[in-house]
Coordinates of C-alpha atoms (C1' of nucleotides) in Angstrom, one line a residue:
Chain A
X255 CA 101.1 124.1 66.0
X256 CA 98.5 127.5 68.0
X257 CA 100.8 130.8 68.0
X258 CA 100.5 132.0 71.5
X259 CA 100.4 136.2 69.7
X260 CA 99.6 137.0 73.5
X261 CA 103.1 138.1 74.6
X262 CA 105.5 140.6 72.6
X263 CA 108.0 137.9 71.9
X264 CA 105.0 135.2 70.3
X265 CA 104.2 139.0 68.9
X266 CA 107.5 138.6 66.9
X267 CA 107.8 135.2 66.1
X268 CA 104.2 135.4 64.5
X269 CA 105.9 137.9 62.3
X270 CA 109.1 136.8 61.1
X271 CA 107.8 132.5 61.5
X272 CA 104.8 134.1 59.1
X273 CA 106.8 135.5 56.1
X274 CA 108.9 132.0 56.6
X275 CA 106.2 129.3 55.7
X276 CA 104.2 132.2 54.2
X277 CA 107.2 131.5 51.1
X278 CA 108.0 135.5 51.6
X279 CA 110.9 135.4 53.0
X280 CA 113.1 132.4 50.8
X281 CA 115.7 130.4 52.0
X282 CA 119.1 132.0 52.5
X283 CA 117.6 135.5 52.5
X284 CA 118.5 138.1 55.2
X285 CA 116.3 138.0 58.3
X286 CA 116.3 141.9 59.9
X287 CA 118.7 142.6 62.8
X288 CA 118.0 142.6 66.4
X289 CA 118.0 146.2 65.4
X290 CA 116.0 146.6 63.2
X291 CA 113.1 144.2 64.9
X292 CA 113.8 146.0 68.4
X293 CA 112.8 149.5 66.6
X294 CA 109.7 147.8 64.7
X295 CA 108.1 146.0 67.8
X296 CA 109.7 148.8 70.3
X297 CA 110.6 146.3 72.0
X298 CA 114.1 144.9 74.0
X299 CA 116.9 144.0 72.5
X300 CA 116.5 140.6 74.8
X301 CA 113.0 140.1 73.9
X302 CA 113.9 140.5 70.0
X303 CA 116.8 138.1 70.8
X304 CA 114.6 135.1 72.6
X305 CA 112.1 135.1 69.8
X306 CA 115.0 134.6 67.6
X307 CA 117.0 132.4 69.7
X308 CA 113.6 129.7 70.3
X309 CA 113.1 129.9 65.8
X310 CA 117.0 128.8 65.7
X311 CA 116.7 126.3 68.1
X312 CA 113.4 125.2 65.7
X313 CA 115.5 125.0 62.9
X314 CA 113.8 127.7 60.7
X315 CA 116.7 130.4 61.1
X316 CA 120.5 130.4 61.4
X317 CA 122.3 133.1 62.8
X318 CA 125.7 134.0 62.2
X319 CA 127.7 136.1 64.9
X320 CA 128.7 139.3 63.2
X321 CA 127.0 138.8 59.9
X322 CA 123.2 138.6 60.1
X323 CA 120.2 136.4 60.5
X324 CA 119.2 133.9 57.9
X325 CA 115.7 132.3 56.8
X326 CA 117.5 128.6 57.3
X327 CA 118.0 126.2 53.7
X328 CA 115.9 123.3 54.6
X329 CA 117.3 120.9 51.5
X330 CA 115.6 118.2 54.0
X331 CA 113.5 117.5 56.0
X332 CA 113.0 115.0 59.6
X333 CA 110.3 112.6 59.9
X334 CA 109.5 112.8 63.9
X335 CA 108.4 109.6 64.5
X336 CA 107.7 108.1 68.8
X337 CA 109.2 105.3 69.7
X338 CA 107.3 103.8 72.4
X339 CA 106.7 100.6 74.9
X340 CA 104.6 98.5 72.5
X341 CA 102.6 97.4 76.2
X342 CA 102.3 101.3 76.0
X343 CA 101.2 101.6 72.3
X344 CA 99.2 98.7 72.1
X345 CA 97.0 100.6 75.2
X346 CA 96.9 104.0 73.7
X347 CA 94.5 102.0 71.3
X348 CA 92.6 101.1 73.9
X349 CA 94.1 97.2 72.5
X350 CA 95.3 94.5 75.9
X351 CA 99.2 93.9 75.4
X352 CA 99.8 90.7 76.9
X353 CA 104.0 88.9 76.2
X354 CA 105.4 85.5 75.8
X355 CA 108.5 84.8 76.1
X356 CA 110.9 82.9 74.0
X357 CA 114.7 83.1 75.0
X358 CA 115.5 84.2 78.1
X359 CA 119.1 83.4 78.8
X360 CA 122.6 84.9 79.7
X361 CA 125.4 83.6 77.2
X362 CA 129.0 84.5 76.3
X363 CA 129.0 87.6 73.6
X364 CA 129.7 86.3 70.2
X365 CA 132.3 87.9 67.9
X366 CA 130.1 89.9 66.1
X367 CA 127.9 90.4 69.4
X368 CA 131.4 91.8 71.1
X369 CA 132.2 94.2 68.7
X370 CA 129.3 95.9 68.2
X371 CA 129.0 96.8 72.5
X372 CA 132.7 97.1 72.0
X373 CA 133.6 94.3 74.7
X374 CA 135.8 92.0 74.7
X375 CA 134.3 88.5 73.3
X376 CA 133.2 86.3 75.7
X377 CA 131.9 88.7 77.7
X378 CA 128.7 87.6 79.7
X379 CA 125.3 89.2 77.9
X380 CA 121.7 89.0 78.7
X381 CA 119.7 87.5 76.1
X382 CA 116.0 87.4 75.7
X383 CA 113.3 87.5 73.1
X384 CA 109.6 88.1 73.8
X385 CA 106.4 88.0 71.6
X386 CA 104.0 90.9 72.1
X387 CA 100.1 90.2 71.6
X388 CA 97.7 92.7 70.7
X389 CA 94.8 91.3 72.1
X390 CA 95.8 87.9 71.2
X391 CA 97.1 88.9 68.0
X392 CA 100.9 88.9 67.4
X393 CA 102.3 92.1 66.7
X394 CA 106.0 92.1 67.8
X395 CA 109.3 90.1 68.4
X396 CA 111.2 91.4 70.1
X397 CA 115.2 90.4 69.6
X398 CA 116.9 91.9 72.3
X399 CA 120.4 91.8 73.8
X400 CA 122.0 93.2 77.2
X401 CA 125.0 94.4 78.9
X402 CA 124.6 93.4 82.7
X403 CA 127.5 95.1 83.6
X404 CA 125.8 98.2 82.6
X405 CA 122.0 97.7 83.5
X406 CA 122.3 96.4 87.6
X407 CA 119.2 94.4 88.3
X408 CA 118.8 93.7 84.5
X409 CA 119.2 90.1 86.0
X410 CA 116.5 89.5 88.2
X411 CA 113.9 91.6 85.8
X412 CA 110.8 88.8 84.6
X413 CA 110.1 90.6 80.5
X414 CA 106.6 89.0 80.9
X415 CA 105.8 91.6 84.9
X416 CA 107.8 94.9 83.6
X417 CA 109.1 95.5 79.9
X418 CA 112.7 95.9 79.3
X419 CA 112.2 99.0 77.5
X420 CA 110.2 100.2 80.9
X421 CA 113.2 98.8 82.9
X422 CA 116.0 100.7 80.7
X423 CA 114.3 104.1 80.9
X424 CA 113.6 104.0 84.7
X425 CA 117.5 103.3 84.7
X426 CA 118.8 105.2 82.3
X427 CA 117.0 108.0 81.4
X428 CA 118.1 109.8 78.1
X429 CA 119.9 107.4 76.3
X430 CA 121.9 108.1 73.6
X431 CA 121.3 106.0 70.5
X432 CA 120.5 105.6 66.9
X433 CA 117.9 103.3 65.3
X434 CA 117.2 101.8 62.1
X435 CA 114.3 100.5 59.8
X436 CA 114.2 98.0 57.4
X437 CA 111.7 96.1 55.6
X438 CA 112.5 92.3 55.2
X439 CA 111.5 88.9 55.0
X440 CA 112.1 87.5 58.4
X441 CA 112.8 83.2 58.6
X442 CA 109.9 80.8 59.1
X443 CA 109.9 80.7 62.4
X444 CA 109.0 84.5 62.6
X445 CA 106.6 84.1 60.1
X446 CA 104.8 81.4 62.2
X447 CA 105.0 82.8 65.7
X448 CA 103.8 86.2 64.4
X449 CA 101.5 84.6 61.8
X450 CA 102.3 86.1 59.1
X451 CA 101.0 85.1 55.2
X452 CA 103.2 83.6 53.4
X453 CA 104.3 86.5 51.2
X454 CA 104.4 88.9 53.9
X455 CA 106.9 91.0 54.2
X456 CA 107.6 92.3 58.0
X457 CA 108.9 96.3 59.4
X458 CA 112.0 95.6 61.0
X459 CA 113.7 98.8 64.0
X460 CA 116.8 98.2 65.3
X461 CA 117.5 100.3 67.6
X462 CA 121.7 100.7 69.7
X463 CA 120.8 102.2 72.3
X464 CA 123.9 104.3 74.2
X465 CA 124.9 105.7 78.3
X466 CA 125.5 109.1 77.6
X467 CA 129.8 108.2 78.2
X468 CA 128.6 105.7 74.7
X469 CA 129.2 102.9 76.3
X470 CA 126.3 100.0 73.9
X471 CA 123.8 99.3 76.5
X472 CA 121.2 97.5 74.7
X473 CA 120.7 96.3 71.4
X474 CA 116.7 95.6 70.5
X475 CA 115.8 95.0 67.3
X476 CA 111.5 94.5 66.6
X477 CA 109.8 92.7 63.9
X478 CA 106.6 93.8 62.8
X479 CA 104.0 92.0 60.2
X480 CA 104.0 94.4 57.2
X481 CA 100.3 94.3 57.1
X482 CA 99.7 95.1 60.7
X483 CA 102.2 97.3 61.6
X484 CA 103.7 101.2 59.7
X485 CA 105.9 103.5 61.5
X486 CA 103.9 107.2 61.3
X487 CA 105.7 110.0 62.5
X488 CA 105.5 113.9 61.5
X489 CA 107.5 115.9 59.3
X490 CA 109.0 119.3 60.6
X491 CA 112.4 121.1 60.0
X492 CA 116.0 119.8 61.4
X493 CA 116.1 120.9 65.1
X494 CA 119.2 121.9 66.7
X495 CA 119.7 121.2 70.3
X496 CA 121.2 124.0 71.9
X497 CA 124.0 122.8 73.4
X498 CA 125.5 122.6 69.8
X499 CA 127.5 125.0 68.6
X500 CA 126.4 126.8 65.4
X501 CA 126.1 123.8 62.4
X502 CA 128.6 123.2 60.7
X503 CA 127.0 121.7 58.2
X504 CA 127.7 123.3 54.7
Chain B
X33 CA 126.8 116.7 71.1
X34 CA 129.5 118.8 73.0
X35 CA 128.8 120.8 75.4
X36 CA 129.6 124.2 75.7
X37 CA 130.8 125.3 79.8
X38 CA 132.5 128.0 78.3
X39 CA 129.7 130.0 79.6
X40 CA 127.8 130.2 82.7
X41 CA 124.7 129.4 80.9
X42 CA 126.5 126.2 79.5
X43 CA 128.0 125.6 83.0
X44 CA 124.3 125.8 84.4
X45 CA 122.8 123.6 81.3
X46 CA 125.3 121.0 81.6
X47 CA 125.1 120.8 85.7
X48 CA 121.6 120.2 85.3
X49 CA 122.2 117.7 82.8
X50 CA 124.6 116.2 83.8
X51 CA 122.2 115.0 86.7
X52 CA 119.6 114.4 84.3
X53 CA 121.4 111.8 82.0
X54 CA 123.2 110.0 84.4
X55 CA 119.8 109.4 86.2
X56 CA 120.8 111.3 89.8
X57 CA 117.7 113.3 89.1
X58 CA 115.5 110.6 87.8
X59 CA 111.6 111.6 85.7
X60 CA 110.0 113.4 87.6
X61 CA 111.8 114.7 90.2
X62 CA 112.3 118.0 91.8
X63 CA 114.2 120.2 89.4
X64 CA 116.6 123.2 92.3
X65 CA 114.0 126.6 91.4
X66 CA 115.7 129.2 89.6
X67 CA 116.4 130.4 92.8
X68 CA 118.0 128.4 94.1
X69 CA 120.4 128.0 91.4
X70 CA 120.8 131.5 90.8
X71 CA 122.1 132.0 94.5
X72 CA 124.7 128.6 93.3
X73 CA 125.8 129.8 90.6
X74 CA 125.5 133.2 91.4
X75 CA 124.3 134.2 88.0
X76 CA 121.8 137.0 86.9
X77 CA 117.5 135.0 87.2
X78 CA 117.3 135.5 83.3
X79 CA 120.5 133.7 83.1
X80 CA 119.3 130.7 84.6
X81 CA 116.1 131.4 82.4
X82 CA 117.7 131.0 79.9
X83 CA 119.7 127.2 80.4
X84 CA 116.7 125.8 82.0
X85 CA 114.3 127.3 78.8
X86 CA 116.2 125.5 76.7
X87 CA 116.2 122.6 78.4
X88 CA 113.0 122.7 78.6
X89 CA 112.6 122.5 75.0
X90 CA 114.7 120.2 74.4
X91 CA 112.6 118.1 75.8
X92 CA 114.6 117.3 79.1
X93 CA 112.6 119.4 81.5
X94 CA 109.1 120.2 82.2
X95 CA 107.5 123.9 84.0
X96 CA 105.2 124.5 85.6
X97 CA 104.0 128.2 86.9
X98 CA 103.4 128.3 89.9
X99 CA 104.8 124.8 91.4
X100 CA 108.2 124.1 89.9
X101 CA 110.6 123.0 87.4
X102 CA 111.3 118.5 86.8
X103 CA 112.8 116.7 85.0
X104 CA 110.7 115.8 81.9
X105 CA 108.9 111.4 82.2
X106 CA 110.3 109.8 79.1
X107 CA 108.2 108.2 78.1
X108 CA 108.4 107.5 74.4
X109 CA 111.5 108.4 72.8
X110 CA 111.6 109.8 69.0
X111 CA 113.6 108.8 66.3
X112 CA 114.6 111.9 64.5
X113 CA 115.0 110.6 60.7
X114 CA 116.0 113.2 57.8
X115 CA 114.2 112.7 54.6
X116 CA 116.6 114.5 51.6
X117 CA 115.8 114.5 48.4
X118 CA 117.1 111.5 46.3
X119 CA 119.4 112.9 45.0
X120 CA 121.5 114.3 47.6
X121 CA 121.6 111.4 49.3
X122 CA 123.6 109.5 46.4
X123 CA 125.5 112.6 45.9
X124 CA 126.6 112.2 49.8
X125 CA 127.7 108.7 49.5
X126 CA 129.3 109.7 46.9
X127 CA 127.0 108.1 43.6
X128 CA 125.3 109.1 40.2
X129 CA 122.1 110.2 40.5
X130 CA 120.0 109.8 37.2
X131 CA 116.0 109.9 36.9
X132 CA 113.9 108.3 34.5
X133 CA 109.7 109.3 34.0
X134 CA 107.4 106.6 34.2
X135 CA 104.5 108.5 33.8
X136 CA 103.4 112.2 33.2
X137 CA 100.3 113.4 33.4
X138 CA 98.0 115.8 34.4
X139 CA 95.0 113.8 34.7
X140 CA 91.2 114.4 36.7
X141 CA 91.1 113.5 40.4
X142 CA 89.5 109.9 41.8
X143 CA 86.6 109.8 44.9
X144 CA 90.0 108.5 46.6
X145 CA 92.4 110.9 45.7
X146 CA 89.8 113.9 45.7
X147 CA 89.2 112.8 49.6
X148 CA 92.8 113.2 49.7
X149 CA 93.5 116.0 48.7
X150 CA 90.5 117.8 49.8
X151 CA 89.1 119.0 46.9
X152 CA 86.2 118.1 45.1
X153 CA 86.0 114.9 42.7
X154 CA 87.5 115.9 39.3
X155 CA 89.7 118.5 39.6
X156 CA 92.5 118.4 38.2
X157 CA 95.6 116.5 39.3
X158 CA 99.4 116.0 38.6
X159 CA 100.6 112.6 38.9
X160 CA 104.5 111.6 37.9
X161 CA 105.8 108.3 38.3
X162 CA 109.8 108.6 38.4
X163 CA 112.0 106.0 38.6
X164 CA 115.8 107.4 40.8
X165 CA 119.1 105.5 39.9
X166 CA 122.1 105.1 42.1
X167 CA 124.6 104.6 39.3
X168 CA 122.5 102.9 37.0
X169 CA 121.5 101.0 39.8
X170 CA 117.5 101.7 40.3
X171 CA 116.9 103.0 44.0
X172 CA 113.3 104.9 44.5
X173 CA 110.2 104.9 42.9
X174 CA 108.5 108.1 43.0
X175 CA 104.9 108.2 42.2
X176 CA 103.6 112.0 43.4
X177 CA 100.7 113.7 43.6
X178 CA 100.4 117.5 43.6
X179 CA 97.9 119.5 43.5
X180 CA 98.3 122.6 40.3
X181 CA 96.6 125.4 41.5
X182 CA 98.2 124.9 44.6
X183 CA 101.7 125.3 43.1
X184 CA 102.1 127.0 40.9
X185 CA 104.6 126.4 37.6
X186 CA 104.7 123.3 39.0
X187 CA 103.2 121.7 35.2
X188 CA 105.8 123.1 33.2
X189 CA 108.5 121.3 35.0
X190 CA 111.0 118.9 33.8
X191 CA 111.5 115.9 36.7
X192 CA 114.1 114.5 34.8
X193 CA 116.4 117.8 34.9
X194 CA 114.6 119.0 38.6
X195 CA 112.9 117.3 41.3
X196 CA 109.5 117.7 42.6
X197 CA 110.9 117.6 46.1
X198 CA 113.8 120.8 45.3
X199 CA 110.5 122.4 43.6
X200 CA 108.8 122.3 46.0
X201 CA 110.7 123.3 48.4
X202 CA 111.5 126.2 47.0
X203 CA 107.7 127.5 46.3
X204 CA 106.5 126.5 50.3
X205 CA 109.9 125.5 52.1
X206 CA 108.8 124.7 56.0
X207 CA 105.3 122.7 55.0
X208 CA 104.1 120.6 57.5
X209 CA 103.3 117.0 56.8
X210 CA 103.1 113.4 57.8
X211 CA 105.0 110.7 57.1
X212 CA 104.0 106.6 56.9
X213 CA 106.8 104.1 56.7
X214 CA 105.4 100.7 56.0
X215 CA 107.0 97.8 54.7
X216 CA 105.1 96.4 51.6
X217 CA 105.0 93.4 48.9
X218 CA 105.0 95.5 45.3
X219 CA 103.2 94.5 42.2
X220 CA 105.1 92.9 39.2
X221 CA 105.6 96.0 37.4
X222 CA 107.6 97.4 40.6
X223 CA 109.5 94.3 40.8
X224 CA 110.7 94.8 37.6
X225 CA 111.7 97.8 37.8
X226 CA 114.3 97.9 41.6
X227 CA 115.3 94.9 39.8
X228 CA 113.9 93.2 43.1
X229 CA 114.9 89.4 44.0
X230 CA 112.2 87.3 44.5
X231 CA 110.8 87.8 47.7
X232 CA 111.9 90.6 47.8
X233 CA 110.1 92.8 50.5
X234 CA 110.1 97.2 49.3
X235 CA 110.0 99.7 52.1
X236 CA 107.8 102.7 51.3
X237 CA 107.7 105.9 52.6
X238 CA 104.4 108.1 52.1
X239 CA 104.6 111.8 52.8
X240 CA 101.9 113.7 53.0
X241 CA 103.1 117.6 52.3
X242 CA 100.8 120.2 53.9
X243 CA 100.8 124.3 53.4
X244 CA 100.8 126.1 56.2
X245 CA 97.1 126.7 56.3
X246 CA 96.6 122.7 55.9
X247 CA 95.9 122.9 52.1
X248 CA 97.1 118.8 50.7
X249 CA 100.2 120.6 48.3
X250 CA 101.2 117.0 47.5
X251 CA 101.5 112.8 47.9
X252 CA 104.2 110.9 47.6
X253 CA 105.1 107.5 47.8
X254 CA 108.9 106.7 48.2
X255 CA 109.4 102.9 47.3
X256 CA 112.6 101.2 47.8
X257 CA 114.1 97.6 47.0
X258 CA 114.5 96.6 50.9
X259 CA 117.7 94.9 50.8
X260 CA 118.9 98.4 48.9
X261 CA 117.6 101.0 51.3
X262 CA 117.4 101.5 55.1
X263 CA 116.0 104.4 57.1
X264 CA 118.3 105.1 60.0
X265 CA 118.1 107.9 62.3
X266 CA 118.7 109.1 66.5
X267 CA 117.1 108.7 69.1
X268 CA 116.3 112.0 71.0
X269 CA 113.8 113.0 73.8
X270 CA 110.6 114.2 72.0
X271 CA 111.2 118.4 71.3
X272 CA 108.8 121.1 72.3
X273 CA 108.1 124.0 70.2
X274 CA 108.5 127.1 70.8
X275 CA 104.6 128.1 69.8
X276 CA 103.1 125.1 72.3
X277 CA 101.3 125.8 74.0
X278 CA 102.2 124.0 77.4
X279 CA 101.9 120.2 77.7
X280 CA 98.4 119.0 77.9
X281 CA 99.3 115.4 77.3
X282 CA 99.0 113.9 81.8
Chain C
dA153 C1' 134.3 151.9 62.0
dA154 C1' 130.3 149.8 62.4
dG155 C1' 126.8 146.5 62.8
dT156 C1' 125.9 142.3 63.5
dG157 C1' 124.5 138.1 67.2
dG158 C1' 126.2 136.0 71.6
dT159 C1' 125.6 136.7 76.4
dC160 C1' 125.0 139.0 81.0
dT161 C1' 122.6 141.9 85.2
dA162 C1' 119.5 143.8 88.2
dG163 C1' 116.1 145.2 88.3
dA164 C1' 110.8 144.9 87.7
dC165 C1' 105.3 143.3 87.3
dC166 C1' 102.5 139.5 86.6
dA167 C1' 100.0 134.4 87.1
dC168 C1' 100.1 131.0 89.0
dT169 C1' 99.7 127.2 92.8
dC170 C1' 99.6 125.6 97.5
dA171 C1' 99.4 125.8 102.4
Chain D
dG19 C1' 101.7 134.9 101.1
dA20 C1' 105.2 132.5 99.8
dG21 C1' 107.5 130.2 96.4
dT22 C1' 107.1 129.4 91.6
dG23 C1' 108.5 130.5 86.9
dG24 C1' 106.4 133.9 82.0
dT25 C1' 107.9 137.7 80.2
dC26 C1' 110.3 142.5 80.3
dT27 C1' 113.7 146.1 80.3
dA28 C1' 117.2 148.7 79.3
dG29 C1' 121.2 149.1 79.8
dA30 C1' 126.2 146.9 79.3
dC31 C1' 130.6 144.5 77.2
dC32 C1' 132.6 141.1 74.3
dA33 C1' 133.6 138.9 69.1
dC34 C1' 132.3 138.3 65.0
dT35 C1' 131.9 139.7 60.1
dT36 C1' 132.6 143.6 55.9
dC37 C1' 133.8 148.0 54.3

DNA sequence: AAGTGGTCTAGACCACTCA
DNA sequence: GAGTGGTCTAGACCACTTC
């Protein structure tokens, strides 16, 4: 990560961040107040405030009105792993992507599915199962349920032409959601489709995607052969979103 | 995520974010300029700037000097998964944590280990293998290598008393690092120790932790029984760190 | 009462892009 | 040259904490 020391904010940022990652200021330690930093760097208070605010948003600092600024206790780290469209992921590696449609139907929601989508049982749900290939080697089975009432036009989509991921991205960018990553032994059919070895486990990523209003839009189960796919990402401190009210986690 | 509309910044933020997550402003679309928002909300320019800056840091906007502000193209989402100390994780669930030391020795780095740590082969490395229990059920095997030259005092640590995670956190808070998540079939001994079923796969999380200067401090392999552990997290747009120079990814 | 951070103002200069 | 965002200033009032 390149640090811009070219600006006054950058200087203050580098000064504070340096003390933190260098271990000089331990977690919980008091950071100089805005007034003190103003005196030290000879800038206006707003400049200092900007720098500290940014570091707070990035999870390095904890600020309490009336009390002071402190080094945030990093008792947890956060894994930031990109979840992309399979097609994009393959393209990035320079591979060729192809997709076979295994199932594609509109069905009535079972009790479990209705509960998942918070819909009355029997409501219509679009179901699709796709097999994605990288250079003719199967890489992923995508098992997806979509609420067609919330995603207009999705019933007319040809999954082989445009991915559901891309389509949904266009319809509802910036969805909220949760994902769960598991190691599983998939059933026979899955093993066969993904050309997996007899003892090979699978990595399963299950995503529940919600509209900003909280309604479930789609549930996707992505299954990868364990020997051909890993999930990877960077580790960083937990980020604070500006929309959040000050941390209630203590 | 609660949005503070109590402040002027909050109002502007809510206005812009609403248009984005509501799909009214599509990815790539032009966002009103600071001048326009100043006119609309009747605030000073700094106030508008703050709000847009925050949304930029959170990955929702893309700003180009001299050009304008745009809705960031969300072609990828990011899974934000917490990586905590096992002991903390178990404590959060109200469980009881216990730890058995399987191996604990200082050895000379093999060629592969030396390469991983970017050290000359034969350098001393601390190796430990721990079995973590939740309520007397084994949950994790921690297989860890540490460069004792970079982490003073680590050789005197009793892993059963204080976890390496906590110790390292205290020594080098806010490390940089990468993690890889895999589904694997562990060897016999591991299956036995974790009391895994004959066909049960394992979830493996491998972390490489680096000091701010880039030197590898520790490599941890954490192995969980697939039926007793999942990795989960929230999905959000990729965050931009203020220290980064404007995105070069296009 | 003194000090803290949160927010806001009304200016300013700059580097940049586009026409 | 007009418009954009990036940065900065020197003030201000507020809510909050601790003493």
